[in-house]
Coordinates of C-alpha atoms in Angstrom, one line a residue:
M1 CA -41.1 -48.5 -8.2
D2 CA -41.4 -44.8 -8.1
T3 CA -38.0 -43.6 -9.2
K4 CA -38.5 -39.8 -8.9
E5 CA -36.9 -39.6 -5.5
F6 CA -33.8 -41.5 -6.7
E7 CA -33.6 -39.5 -10.0
E8 CA -33.6 -36.3 -8.0
A9 CA -30.9 -37.6 -5.7
L10 CA -28.8 -38.8 -8.6
N11 CA -29.1 -35.5 -10.5
T12 CA -28.1 -33.5 -7.3
E13 CA -25.1 -35.7 -6.8
K14 CA -24.2 -35.4 -10.5
K15 CA -24.2 -31.6 -10.3
N16 CA -22.1 -31.6 -7.1
I17 CA -19.5 -33.9 -8.7
E18 CA -19.4 -31.9 -11.9
R19 CA -18.9 -28.7 -9.9
T20 CA -16.0 -30.3 -8.0
L21 CA -14.5 -31.7 -11.2
S22 CA -14.6 -28.4 -12.9
S23 CA -12.6 -26.9 -10.1
I24 CA -9.7 -29.4 -10.6
S25 CA -10.2 -30.6 -14.1
K26 CA -11.4 -29.6 -17.6
K27 CA -13.6 -31.5 -20.0
N28 CA -11.7 -33.3 -22.8
P29 CA -12.9 -31.5 -26.0
K30 CA -12.7 -34.7 -27.9
N31 CA -14.7 -36.6 -25.4
P32 CA -17.1 -34.5 -23.3
D33 CA -17.7 -37.4 -20.9
D34 CA -14.0 -37.4 -20.0
W35 CA -12.4 -35.1 -17.5
E36 CA -8.7 -34.3 -17.4
A37 CA -7.0 -33.0 -14.3
S38 CA -5.6 -29.5 -15.0
Y39 CA -1.8 -29.4 -14.9
P40 CA -0.4 -26.2 -13.2
N41 CA 1.1 -23.6 -15.5
L42 CA 4.7 -23.6 -14.3
N43 CA 7.2 -21.0 -15.3
V44 CA 10.3 -23.1 -14.9
D45 CA 12.7 -20.3 -15.3
S46 CA 11.5 -18.2 -12.4
A47 CA 9.7 -20.7 -10.2
D48 CA 11.1 -21.8 -6.9
K49 CA 11.9 -25.5 -6.8
N50 CA 9.7 -25.9 -3.6
D51 CA 6.8 -24.1 -5.2
M52 CA 7.2 -26.3 -8.3
A53 CA 7.2 -29.5 -6.1
D54 CA 4.1 -28.3 -4.4
E55 CA 2.3 -27.7 -7.7
V56 CA 3.3 -31.1 -9.0
E57 CA 2.1 -32.7 -5.7
E58 CA -1.2 -30.8 -6.0
F59 CA -1.6 -32.1 -9.6
D60 CA -0.9 -35.7 -8.4
N61 CA -3.6 -35.3 -5.8
A62 CA -6.0 -33.9 -8.4
L63 CA -5.4 -36.9 -10.6
G64 CA -6.5 -39.2 -7.8
V65 CA -9.6 -37.2 -7.0
N66 CA -10.4 -36.8 -10.6
S67 CA -10.3 -40.5 -11.2
I68 CA -12.6 -41.3 -8.2
L69 CA -15.1 -38.6 -9.2
E70 CA -15.1 -39.6 -12.8
E71 CA -15.9 -43.2 -11.8
K72 CA -18.8 -42.0 -9.5
L73 CA -20.1 -39.8 -12.3
Q74 CA -20.1 -42.8 -14.7
D75 CA -22.0 -44.8 -12.1
I76 CA -24.6 -42.0 -11.7
N77 CA -25.0 -41.6 -15.5
A78 CA -25.5 -45.4 -15.8
A79 CA -28.1 -45.3 -13.0
L80 CA -30.0 -42.4 -14.8
E81 CA -29.9 -44.5 -18.0
R82 CA -31.4 -47.5 -16.1
I83 CA -34.2 -45.2 -14.9
V84 CA -35.0 -44.2 -18.5
K85 CA -34.8 -47.9 -19.6
G86 CA -37.1 -49.0 -16.7
T87 CA -34.4 -51.3 -15.2
Y88 CA -33.5 -49.1 -12.3
G89 CA -33.7 -50.8 -8.9
K90 CA -33.1 -54.3 -10.2
C91 CA -30.0 -56.2 -9.3
E92 CA -27.7 -56.6 -12.3
K93 CA -26.6 -60.1 -11.1
G94 CA -29.8 -61.7 -9.8
R95 CA -32.4 -59.4 -11.3
E96 CA -34.3 -59.2 -8.0
A97 CA -35.4 -55.8 -6.6
I98 CA -32.7 -53.8 -4.8
D99 CA -34.0 -52.7 -1.3
P100 CA -35.1 -49.0 -1.4
E101 CA -33.0 -48.3 1.7
R102 CA -29.9 -49.5 -0.2
L103 CA -30.8 -47.1 -3.0
R104 CA -31.4 -44.3 -0.6
A105 CA -27.9 -44.9 0.8
N106 CA -26.4 -45.3 -2.7
P107 CA -28.8 -44.3 -5.5
A108 CA -26.3 -45.6 -8.1
A109 CA -26.2 -49.1 -6.7
R110 CA -26.2 -51.8 -9.4
T111 CA -26.7 -54.8 -7.2
C112 CA -28.6 -55.9 -4.1
V113 CA -26.7 -56.5 -0.8
K114 CA -26.6 -60.2 -1.5
H115 CA -24.7 -59.7 -4.8
S116 CA -22.5 -56.7 -3.8

């Protein structure tokens, strides 16, 4: 299987996810593969309670988005590793080839439709 098309798609998606993550999170200096949602800098003494509640709600939303994007990023990195190892496009459960149309729809797919 020629993986160039899928590698390009994965790298493009990876850049987009990292760009989005960097707008709501920061990399953990102790683990560069880990992103942490940025907590708002609240000045409790002068902040309005409604503004503080809004900031906390935004942070809560960022945590959820951060978690989903981190998981997608891990899947993409795993798919890129499979390309390097020569195992990309093979179902992790049954070892059969994953349909290229499935990979076009989800380049990070780990399994064929039968085993999904």
